[in-house]
mmCIF file with all atom_site columns, C-alpha atoms in Angstrom:
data_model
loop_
_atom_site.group_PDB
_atom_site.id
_atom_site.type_symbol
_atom_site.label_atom_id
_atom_site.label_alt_id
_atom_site.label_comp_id
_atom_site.label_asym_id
_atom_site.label_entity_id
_atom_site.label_seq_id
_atom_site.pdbx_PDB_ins_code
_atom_site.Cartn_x
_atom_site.Cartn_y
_atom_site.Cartn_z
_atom_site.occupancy
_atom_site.B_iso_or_equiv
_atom_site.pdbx_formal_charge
_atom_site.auth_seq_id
_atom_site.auth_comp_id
_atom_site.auth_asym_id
_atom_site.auth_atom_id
_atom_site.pdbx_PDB_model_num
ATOM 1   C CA . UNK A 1 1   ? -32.141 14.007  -27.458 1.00 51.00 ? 1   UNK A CA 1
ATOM 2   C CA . UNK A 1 2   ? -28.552 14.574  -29.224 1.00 59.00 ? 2   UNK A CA 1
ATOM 3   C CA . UNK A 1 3   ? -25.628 15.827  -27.454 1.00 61.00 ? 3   UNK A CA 1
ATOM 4   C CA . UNK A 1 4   ? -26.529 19.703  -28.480 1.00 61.00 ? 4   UNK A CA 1
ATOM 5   C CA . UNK A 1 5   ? -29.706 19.826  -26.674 1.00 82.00 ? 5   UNK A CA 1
ATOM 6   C CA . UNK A 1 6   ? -28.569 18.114  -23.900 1.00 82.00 ? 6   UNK A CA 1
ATOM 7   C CA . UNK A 1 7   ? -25.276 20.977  -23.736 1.00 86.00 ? 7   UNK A CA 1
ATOM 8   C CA . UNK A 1 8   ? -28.341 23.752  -24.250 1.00 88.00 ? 8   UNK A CA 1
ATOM 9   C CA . UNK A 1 9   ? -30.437 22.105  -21.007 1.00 87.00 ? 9   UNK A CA 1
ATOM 10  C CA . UNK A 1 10  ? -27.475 22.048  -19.157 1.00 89.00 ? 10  UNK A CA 1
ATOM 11  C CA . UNK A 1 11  ? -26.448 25.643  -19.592 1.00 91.00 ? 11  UNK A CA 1
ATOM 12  C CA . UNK A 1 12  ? -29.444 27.187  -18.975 1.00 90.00 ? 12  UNK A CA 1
ATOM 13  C CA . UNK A 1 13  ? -30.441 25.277  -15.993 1.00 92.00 ? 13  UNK A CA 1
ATOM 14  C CA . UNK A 1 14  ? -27.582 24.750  -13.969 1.00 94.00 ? 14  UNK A CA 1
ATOM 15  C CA . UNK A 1 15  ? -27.412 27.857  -12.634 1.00 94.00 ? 15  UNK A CA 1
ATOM 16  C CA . UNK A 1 16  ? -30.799 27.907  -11.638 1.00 94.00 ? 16  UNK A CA 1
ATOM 17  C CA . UNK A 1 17  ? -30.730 24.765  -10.069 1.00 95.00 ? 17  UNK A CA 1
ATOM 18  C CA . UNK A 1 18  ? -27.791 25.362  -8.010  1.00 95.00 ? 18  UNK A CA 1
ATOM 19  C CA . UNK A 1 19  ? -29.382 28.337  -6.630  1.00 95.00 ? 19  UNK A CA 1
ATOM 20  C CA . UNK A 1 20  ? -32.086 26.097  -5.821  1.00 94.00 ? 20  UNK A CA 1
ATOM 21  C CA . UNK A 1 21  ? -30.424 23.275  -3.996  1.00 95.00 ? 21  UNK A CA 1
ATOM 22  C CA . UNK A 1 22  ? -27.913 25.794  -2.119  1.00 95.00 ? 22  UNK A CA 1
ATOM 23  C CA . UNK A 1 23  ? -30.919 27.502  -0.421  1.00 94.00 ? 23  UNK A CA 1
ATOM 24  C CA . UNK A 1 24  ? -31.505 24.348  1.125   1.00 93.00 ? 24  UNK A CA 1
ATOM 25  C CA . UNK A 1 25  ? -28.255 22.547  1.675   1.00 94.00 ? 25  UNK A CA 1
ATOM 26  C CA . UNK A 1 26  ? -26.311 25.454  2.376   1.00 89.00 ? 26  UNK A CA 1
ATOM 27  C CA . UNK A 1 27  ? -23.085 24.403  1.576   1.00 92.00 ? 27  UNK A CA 1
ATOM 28  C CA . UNK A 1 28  ? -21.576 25.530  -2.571  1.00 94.00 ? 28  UNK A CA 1
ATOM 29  C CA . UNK A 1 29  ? -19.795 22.375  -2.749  1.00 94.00 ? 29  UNK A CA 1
ATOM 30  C CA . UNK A 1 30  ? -23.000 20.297  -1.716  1.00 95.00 ? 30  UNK A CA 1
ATOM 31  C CA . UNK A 1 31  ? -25.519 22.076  -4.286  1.00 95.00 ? 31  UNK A CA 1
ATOM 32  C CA . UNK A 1 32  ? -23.199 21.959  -7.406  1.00 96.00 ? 32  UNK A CA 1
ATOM 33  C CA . UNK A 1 33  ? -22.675 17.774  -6.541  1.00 96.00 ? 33  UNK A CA 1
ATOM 34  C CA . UNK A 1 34  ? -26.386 17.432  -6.182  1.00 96.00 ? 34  UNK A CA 1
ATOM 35  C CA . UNK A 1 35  ? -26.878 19.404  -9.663  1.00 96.00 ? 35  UNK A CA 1
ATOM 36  C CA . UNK A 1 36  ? -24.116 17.653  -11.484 1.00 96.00 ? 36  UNK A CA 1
ATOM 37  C CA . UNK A 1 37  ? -25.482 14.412  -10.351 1.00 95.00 ? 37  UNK A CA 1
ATOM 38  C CA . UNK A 1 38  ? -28.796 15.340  -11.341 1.00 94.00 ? 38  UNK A CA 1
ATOM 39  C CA . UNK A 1 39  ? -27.497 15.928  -15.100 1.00 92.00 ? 39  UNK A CA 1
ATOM 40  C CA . UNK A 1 40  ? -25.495 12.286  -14.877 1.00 92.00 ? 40  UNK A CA 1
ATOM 41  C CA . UNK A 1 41  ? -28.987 10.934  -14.129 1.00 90.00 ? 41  UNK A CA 1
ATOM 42  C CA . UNK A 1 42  ? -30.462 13.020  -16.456 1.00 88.00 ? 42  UNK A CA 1
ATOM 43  C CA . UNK A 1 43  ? -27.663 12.098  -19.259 1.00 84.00 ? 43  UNK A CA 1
ATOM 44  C CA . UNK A 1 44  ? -28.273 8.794   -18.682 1.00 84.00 ? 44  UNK A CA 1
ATOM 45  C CA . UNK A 1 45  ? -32.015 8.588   -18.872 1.00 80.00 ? 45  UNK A CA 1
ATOM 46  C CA . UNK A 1 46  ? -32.604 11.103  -22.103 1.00 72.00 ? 46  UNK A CA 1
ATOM 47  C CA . UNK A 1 47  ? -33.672 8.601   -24.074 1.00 70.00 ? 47  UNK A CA 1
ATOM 48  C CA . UNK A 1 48  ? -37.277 7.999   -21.411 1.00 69.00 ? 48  UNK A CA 1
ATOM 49  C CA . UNK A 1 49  ? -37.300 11.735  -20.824 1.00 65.00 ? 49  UNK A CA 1
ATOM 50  C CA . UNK A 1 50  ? -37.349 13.135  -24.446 1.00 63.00 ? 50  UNK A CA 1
ATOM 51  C CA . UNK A 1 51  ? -40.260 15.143  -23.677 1.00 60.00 ? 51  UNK A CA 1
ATOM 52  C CA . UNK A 1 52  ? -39.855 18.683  -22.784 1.00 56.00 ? 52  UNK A CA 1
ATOM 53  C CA . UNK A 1 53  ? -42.843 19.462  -21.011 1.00 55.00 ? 53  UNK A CA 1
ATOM 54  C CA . UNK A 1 54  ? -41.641 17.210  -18.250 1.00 76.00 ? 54  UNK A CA 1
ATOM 55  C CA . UNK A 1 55  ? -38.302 19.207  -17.829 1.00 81.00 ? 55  UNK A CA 1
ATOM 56  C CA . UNK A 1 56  ? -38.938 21.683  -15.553 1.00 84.00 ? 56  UNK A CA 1
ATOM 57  C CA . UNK A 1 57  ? -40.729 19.213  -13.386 1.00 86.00 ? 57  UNK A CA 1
ATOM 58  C CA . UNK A 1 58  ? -38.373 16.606  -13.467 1.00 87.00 ? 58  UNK A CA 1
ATOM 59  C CA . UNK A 1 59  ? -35.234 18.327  -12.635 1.00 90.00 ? 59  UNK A CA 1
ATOM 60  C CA . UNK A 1 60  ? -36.229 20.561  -9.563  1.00 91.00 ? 60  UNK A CA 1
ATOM 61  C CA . UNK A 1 61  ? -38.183 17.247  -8.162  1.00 92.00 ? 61  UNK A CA 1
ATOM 62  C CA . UNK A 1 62  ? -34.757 15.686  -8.484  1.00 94.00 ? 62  UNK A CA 1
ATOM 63  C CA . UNK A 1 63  ? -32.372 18.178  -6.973  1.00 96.00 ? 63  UNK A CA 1
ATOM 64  C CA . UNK A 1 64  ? -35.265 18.675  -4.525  1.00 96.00 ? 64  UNK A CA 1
ATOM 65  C CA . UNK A 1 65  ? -34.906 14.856  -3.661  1.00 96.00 ? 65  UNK A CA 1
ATOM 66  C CA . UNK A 1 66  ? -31.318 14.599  -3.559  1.00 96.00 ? 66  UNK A CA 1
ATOM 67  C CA . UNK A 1 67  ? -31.185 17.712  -1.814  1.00 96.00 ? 67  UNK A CA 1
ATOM 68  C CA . UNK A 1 68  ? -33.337 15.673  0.939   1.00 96.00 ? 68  UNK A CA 1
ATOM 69  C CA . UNK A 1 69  ? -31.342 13.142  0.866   1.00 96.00 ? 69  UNK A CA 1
ATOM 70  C CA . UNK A 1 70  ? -28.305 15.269  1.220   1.00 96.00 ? 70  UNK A CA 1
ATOM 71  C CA . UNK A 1 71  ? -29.628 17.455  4.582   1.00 96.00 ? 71  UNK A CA 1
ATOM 72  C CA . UNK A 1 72  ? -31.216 13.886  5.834   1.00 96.00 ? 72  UNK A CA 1
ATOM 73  C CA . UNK A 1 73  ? -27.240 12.740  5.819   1.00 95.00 ? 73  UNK A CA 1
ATOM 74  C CA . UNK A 1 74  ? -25.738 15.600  7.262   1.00 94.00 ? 74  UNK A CA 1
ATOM 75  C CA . UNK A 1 75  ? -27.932 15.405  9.938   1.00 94.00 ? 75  UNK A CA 1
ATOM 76  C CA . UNK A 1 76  ? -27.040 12.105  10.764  1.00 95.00 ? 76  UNK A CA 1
ATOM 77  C CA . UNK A 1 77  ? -23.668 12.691  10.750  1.00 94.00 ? 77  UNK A CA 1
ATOM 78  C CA . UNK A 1 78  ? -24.145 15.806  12.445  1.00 94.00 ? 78  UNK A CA 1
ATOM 79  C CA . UNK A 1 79  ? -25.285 13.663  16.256  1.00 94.00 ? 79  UNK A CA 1
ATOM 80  C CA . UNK A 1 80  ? -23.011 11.023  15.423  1.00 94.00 ? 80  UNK A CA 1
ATOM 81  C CA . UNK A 1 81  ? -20.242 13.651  15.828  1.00 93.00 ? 81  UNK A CA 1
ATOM 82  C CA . UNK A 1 82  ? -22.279 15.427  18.799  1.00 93.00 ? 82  UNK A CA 1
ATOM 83  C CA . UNK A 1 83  ? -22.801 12.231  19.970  1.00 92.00 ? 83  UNK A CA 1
ATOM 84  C CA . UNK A 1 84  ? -18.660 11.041  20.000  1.00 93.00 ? 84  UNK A CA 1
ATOM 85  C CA . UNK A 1 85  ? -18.178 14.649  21.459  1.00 93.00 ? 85  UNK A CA 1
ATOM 86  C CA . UNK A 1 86  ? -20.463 14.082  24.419  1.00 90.00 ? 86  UNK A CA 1
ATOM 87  C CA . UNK A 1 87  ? -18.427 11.241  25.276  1.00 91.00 ? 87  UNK A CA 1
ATOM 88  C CA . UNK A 1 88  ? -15.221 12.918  24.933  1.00 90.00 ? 88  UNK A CA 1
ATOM 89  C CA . UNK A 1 89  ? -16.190 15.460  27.157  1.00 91.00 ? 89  UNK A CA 1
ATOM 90  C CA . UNK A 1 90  ? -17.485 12.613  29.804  1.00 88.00 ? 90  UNK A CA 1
ATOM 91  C CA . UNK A 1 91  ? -14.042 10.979  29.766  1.00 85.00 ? 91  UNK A CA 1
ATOM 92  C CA . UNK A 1 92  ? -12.128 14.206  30.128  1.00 87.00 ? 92  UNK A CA 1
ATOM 93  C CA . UNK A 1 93  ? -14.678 15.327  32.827  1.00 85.00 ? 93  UNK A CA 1
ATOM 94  C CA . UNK A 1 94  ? -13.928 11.994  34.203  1.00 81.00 ? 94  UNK A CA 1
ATOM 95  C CA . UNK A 1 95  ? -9.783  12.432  33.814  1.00 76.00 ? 95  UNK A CA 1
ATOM 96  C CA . UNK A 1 96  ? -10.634 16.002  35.622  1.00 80.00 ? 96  UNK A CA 1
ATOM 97  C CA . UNK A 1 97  ? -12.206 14.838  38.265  1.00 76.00 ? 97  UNK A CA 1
ATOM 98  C CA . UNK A 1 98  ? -9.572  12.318  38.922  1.00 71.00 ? 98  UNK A CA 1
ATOM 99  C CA . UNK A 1 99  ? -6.609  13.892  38.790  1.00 71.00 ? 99  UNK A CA 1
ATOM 100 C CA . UNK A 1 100 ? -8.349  16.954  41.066  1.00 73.00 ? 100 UNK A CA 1
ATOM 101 C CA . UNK A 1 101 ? -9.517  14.535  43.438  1.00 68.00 ? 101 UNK A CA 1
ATOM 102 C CA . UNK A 1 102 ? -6.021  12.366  43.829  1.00 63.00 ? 102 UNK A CA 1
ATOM 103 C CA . UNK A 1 103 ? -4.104  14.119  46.521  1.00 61.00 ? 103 UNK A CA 1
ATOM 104 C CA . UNK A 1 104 ? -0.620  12.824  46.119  1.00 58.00 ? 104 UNK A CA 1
ATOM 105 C CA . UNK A 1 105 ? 0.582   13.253  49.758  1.00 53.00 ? 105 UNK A CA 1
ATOM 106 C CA . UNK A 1 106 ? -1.280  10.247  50.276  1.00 56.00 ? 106 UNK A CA 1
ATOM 107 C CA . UNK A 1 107 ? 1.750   8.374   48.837  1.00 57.00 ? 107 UNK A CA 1
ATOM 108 C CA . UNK A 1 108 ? 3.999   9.697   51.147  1.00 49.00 ? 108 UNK A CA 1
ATOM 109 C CA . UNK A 1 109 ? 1.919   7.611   53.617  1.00 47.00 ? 109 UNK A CA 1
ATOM 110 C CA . UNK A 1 110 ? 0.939   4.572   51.601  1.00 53.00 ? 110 UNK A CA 1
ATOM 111 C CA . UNK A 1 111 ? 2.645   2.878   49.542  1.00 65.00 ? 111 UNK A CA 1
ATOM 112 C CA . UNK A 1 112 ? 1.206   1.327   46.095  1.00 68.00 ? 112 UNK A CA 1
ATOM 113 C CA . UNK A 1 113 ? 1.236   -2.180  47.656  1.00 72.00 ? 113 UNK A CA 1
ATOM 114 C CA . UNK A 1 114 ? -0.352  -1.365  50.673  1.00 78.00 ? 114 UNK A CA 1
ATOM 115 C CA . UNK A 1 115 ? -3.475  0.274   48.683  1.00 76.00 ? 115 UNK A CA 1
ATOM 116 C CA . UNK A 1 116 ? -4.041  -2.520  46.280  1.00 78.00 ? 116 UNK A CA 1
ATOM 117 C CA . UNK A 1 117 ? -3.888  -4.714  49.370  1.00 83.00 ? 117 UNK A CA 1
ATOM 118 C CA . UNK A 1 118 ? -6.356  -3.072  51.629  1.00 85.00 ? 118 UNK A CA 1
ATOM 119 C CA . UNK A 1 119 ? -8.788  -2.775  48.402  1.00 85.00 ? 119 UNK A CA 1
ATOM 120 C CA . UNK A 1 120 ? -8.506  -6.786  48.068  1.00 88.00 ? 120 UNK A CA 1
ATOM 121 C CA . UNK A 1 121 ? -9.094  -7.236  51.185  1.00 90.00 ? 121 UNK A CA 1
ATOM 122 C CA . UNK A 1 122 ? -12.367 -5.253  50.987  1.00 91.00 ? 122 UNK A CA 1
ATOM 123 C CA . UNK A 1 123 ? -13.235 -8.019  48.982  1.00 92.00 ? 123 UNK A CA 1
ATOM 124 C CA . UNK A 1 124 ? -15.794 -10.946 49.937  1.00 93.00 ? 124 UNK A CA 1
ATOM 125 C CA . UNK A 1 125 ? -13.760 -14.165 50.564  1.00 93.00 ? 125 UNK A CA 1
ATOM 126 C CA . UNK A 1 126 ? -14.871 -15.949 47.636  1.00 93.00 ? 126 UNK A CA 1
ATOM 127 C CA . UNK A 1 127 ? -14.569 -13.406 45.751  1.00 93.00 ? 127 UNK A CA 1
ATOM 128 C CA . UNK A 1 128 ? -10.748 -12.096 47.084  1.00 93.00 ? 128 UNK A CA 1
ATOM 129 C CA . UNK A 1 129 ? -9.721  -15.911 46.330  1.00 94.00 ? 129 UNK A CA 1
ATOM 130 C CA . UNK A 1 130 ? -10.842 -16.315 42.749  1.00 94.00 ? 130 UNK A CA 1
ATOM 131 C CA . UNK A 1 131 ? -9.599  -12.884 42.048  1.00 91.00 ? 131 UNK A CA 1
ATOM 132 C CA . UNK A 1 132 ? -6.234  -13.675 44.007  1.00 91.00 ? 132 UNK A CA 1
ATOM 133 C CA . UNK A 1 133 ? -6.280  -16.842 41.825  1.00 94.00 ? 133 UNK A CA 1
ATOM 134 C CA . UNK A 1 134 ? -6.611  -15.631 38.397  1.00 91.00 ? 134 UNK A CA 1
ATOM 135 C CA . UNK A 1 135 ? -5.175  -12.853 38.401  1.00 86.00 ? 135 UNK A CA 1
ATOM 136 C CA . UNK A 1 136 ? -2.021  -12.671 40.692  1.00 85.00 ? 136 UNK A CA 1
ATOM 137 C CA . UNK A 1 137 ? -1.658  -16.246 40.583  1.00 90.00 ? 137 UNK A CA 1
ATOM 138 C CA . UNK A 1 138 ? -2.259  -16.658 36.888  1.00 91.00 ? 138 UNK A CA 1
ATOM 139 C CA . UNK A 1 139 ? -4.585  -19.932 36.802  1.00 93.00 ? 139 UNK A CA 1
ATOM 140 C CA . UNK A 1 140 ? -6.835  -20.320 34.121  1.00 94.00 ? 140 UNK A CA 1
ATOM 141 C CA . UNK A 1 141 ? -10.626 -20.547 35.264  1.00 93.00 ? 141 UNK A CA 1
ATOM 142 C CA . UNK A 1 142 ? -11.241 -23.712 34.723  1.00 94.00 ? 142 UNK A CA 1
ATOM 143 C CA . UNK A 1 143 ? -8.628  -24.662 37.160  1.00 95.00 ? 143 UNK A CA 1
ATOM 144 C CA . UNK A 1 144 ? -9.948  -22.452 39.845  1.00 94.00 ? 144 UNK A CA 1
ATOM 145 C CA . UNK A 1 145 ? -12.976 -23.857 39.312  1.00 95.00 ? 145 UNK A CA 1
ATOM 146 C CA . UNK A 1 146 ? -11.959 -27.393 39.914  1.00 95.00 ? 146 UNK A CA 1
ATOM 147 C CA . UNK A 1 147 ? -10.303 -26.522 42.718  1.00 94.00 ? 147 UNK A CA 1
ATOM 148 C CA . UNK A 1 148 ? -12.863 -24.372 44.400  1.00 94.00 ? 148 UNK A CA 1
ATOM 149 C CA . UNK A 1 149 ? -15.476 -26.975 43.314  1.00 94.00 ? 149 UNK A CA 1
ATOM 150 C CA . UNK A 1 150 ? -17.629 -23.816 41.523  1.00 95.00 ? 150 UNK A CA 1
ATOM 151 C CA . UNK A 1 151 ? -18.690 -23.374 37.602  1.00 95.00 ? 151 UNK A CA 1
ATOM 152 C CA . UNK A 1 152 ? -16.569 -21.719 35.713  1.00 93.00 ? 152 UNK A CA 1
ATOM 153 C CA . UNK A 1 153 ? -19.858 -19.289 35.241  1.00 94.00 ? 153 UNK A CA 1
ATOM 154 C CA . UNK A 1 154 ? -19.481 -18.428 39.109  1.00 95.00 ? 154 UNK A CA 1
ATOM 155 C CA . UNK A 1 155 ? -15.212 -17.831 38.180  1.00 95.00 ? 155 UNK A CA 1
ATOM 156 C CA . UNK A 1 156 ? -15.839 -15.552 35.662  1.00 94.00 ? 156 UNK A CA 1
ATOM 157 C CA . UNK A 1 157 ? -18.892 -13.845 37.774  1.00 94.00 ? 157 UNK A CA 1
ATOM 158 C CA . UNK A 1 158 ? -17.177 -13.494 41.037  1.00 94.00 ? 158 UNK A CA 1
ATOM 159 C CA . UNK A 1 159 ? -14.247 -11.505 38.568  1.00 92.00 ? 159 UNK A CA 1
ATOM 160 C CA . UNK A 1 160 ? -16.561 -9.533  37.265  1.00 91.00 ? 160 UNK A CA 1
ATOM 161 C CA . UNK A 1 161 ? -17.869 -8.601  40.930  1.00 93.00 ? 161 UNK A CA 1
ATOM 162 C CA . UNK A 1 162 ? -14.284 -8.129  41.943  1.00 90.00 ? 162 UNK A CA 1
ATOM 163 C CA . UNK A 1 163 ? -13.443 -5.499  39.181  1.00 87.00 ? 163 UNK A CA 1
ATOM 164 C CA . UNK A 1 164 ? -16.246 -3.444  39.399  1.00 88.00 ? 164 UNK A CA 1
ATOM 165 C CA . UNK A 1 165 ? -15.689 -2.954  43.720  1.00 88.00 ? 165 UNK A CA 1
ATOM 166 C CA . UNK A 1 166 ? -11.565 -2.591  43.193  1.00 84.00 ? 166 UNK A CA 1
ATOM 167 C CA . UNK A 1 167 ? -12.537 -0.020  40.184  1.00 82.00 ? 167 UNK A CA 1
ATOM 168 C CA . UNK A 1 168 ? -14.828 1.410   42.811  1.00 82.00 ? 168 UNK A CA 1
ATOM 169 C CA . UNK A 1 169 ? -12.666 1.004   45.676  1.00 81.00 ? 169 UNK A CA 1
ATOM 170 C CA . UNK A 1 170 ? -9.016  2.535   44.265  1.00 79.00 ? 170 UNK A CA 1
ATOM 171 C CA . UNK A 1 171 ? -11.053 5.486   41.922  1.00 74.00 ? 171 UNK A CA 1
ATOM 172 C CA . UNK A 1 172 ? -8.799  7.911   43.788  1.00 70.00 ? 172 UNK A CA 1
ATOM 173 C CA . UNK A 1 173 ? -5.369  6.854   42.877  1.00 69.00 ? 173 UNK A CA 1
ATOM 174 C CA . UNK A 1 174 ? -5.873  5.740   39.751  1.00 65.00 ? 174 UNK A CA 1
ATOM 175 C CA . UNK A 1 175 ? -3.761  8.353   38.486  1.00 62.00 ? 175 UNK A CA 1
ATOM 176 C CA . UNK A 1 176 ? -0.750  7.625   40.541  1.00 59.00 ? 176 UNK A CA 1
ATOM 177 C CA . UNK A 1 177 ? -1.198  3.443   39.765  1.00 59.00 ? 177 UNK A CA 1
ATOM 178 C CA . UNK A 1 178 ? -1.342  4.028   35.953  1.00 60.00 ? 178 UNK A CA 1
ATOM 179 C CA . UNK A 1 179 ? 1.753   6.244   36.902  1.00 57.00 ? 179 UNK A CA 1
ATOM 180 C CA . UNK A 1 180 ? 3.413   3.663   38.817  1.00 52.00 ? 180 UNK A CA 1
ATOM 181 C CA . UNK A 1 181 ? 2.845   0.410   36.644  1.00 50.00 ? 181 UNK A CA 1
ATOM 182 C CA . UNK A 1 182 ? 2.378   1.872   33.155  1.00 49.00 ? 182 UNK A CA 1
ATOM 183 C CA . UNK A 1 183 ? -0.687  0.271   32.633  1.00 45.00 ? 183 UNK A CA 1
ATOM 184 C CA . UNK A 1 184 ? -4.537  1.521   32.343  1.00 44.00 ? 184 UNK A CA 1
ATOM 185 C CA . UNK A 1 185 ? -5.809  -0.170  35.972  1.00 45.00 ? 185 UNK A CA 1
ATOM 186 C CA . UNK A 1 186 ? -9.472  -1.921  35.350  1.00 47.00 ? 186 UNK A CA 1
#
């Protein structure tokens, strides 16, 4: 197949083609890639598909395929997004929720310190010291293990413990610490 008759193919299918794959992709810009990719293929496999009578066939079972592949893509991409909206709306559901909830005459009562205080001390023992420890007293964990005679395991567990029940515990002013100490709090 010389340049010519590929030129002729080209011309009097595109069109067609187009049409084709649009109907199922939707989207212009989406059918004329799949068609012009088709014809790249197609280019570069003329010399195996000399034979005309295997044309039509070959051509719409490509653009059909790629067409497949196309939607298959877009759909994936499609719940990724709805998927990263869904959690954007959960954070900002979350923010609202917050900020509606904090009621900041509570700090005219409270201070800050106090909170953060009363929340450690809803603490288990254990679990207030090793917090107290690594944390406020800055000592690595296998130093507060040695001195508490516990693994450094049970350090890191009774941590864990301790952030999830202060998260738990100081939910409400949240806002107003972040405010207060510039940082995000747990």
């Amino acid at each position: 197949m010389d340049t010519l008759d590929f030129e002729d193919i080209y011309l009097s299918w595109f069109s067609r083609m187009k049409h084709f794959a649009r109907e199922y992709v939707v989207c212009e810009e989406d059918a004329e890639n799949i068609v012009q990719d088709v014809f790249v293929e197609f280019w570069e496999k003329r010399p195996v598909l000399a034979d005309r009578t295997r044309l039509t066939a070959y051509l719409f079972t490509a653009v059909k395929n790629r067409s497949l592949n196309c939607l298959r893509r877009r759909i994936v991409e499609q719940e990724a997004a709805s998927r990263i909206q869904d959690e954007y709306q959960a954070v900002l559901r979350m923010n609202l929720d917050s900020l509606e909830y904090f009621d900041h005459t509570l700090f005219g009562e409270e201070d800050a310190g106090q909170i953060i205080s009363q929340a450690l001390h809803s603490l288990p023992e254990q679990c207030r010291r090793v917090f107290v420890m690594s944390k406020i007293e800055g000592k690595k964990q296998k130093d507060i293990a040695a001195e508490l005679h516990i693994s450094i395991n049970t350090v890191e567990t009774q941590i864990g413990i301790a952030y999830k029940k202060l998260k738990n515990e100081l939910k409400k002013y949240i806002p107003l610490l972040t405010f207060f100490f510039s940082v995000k709090i747990l």
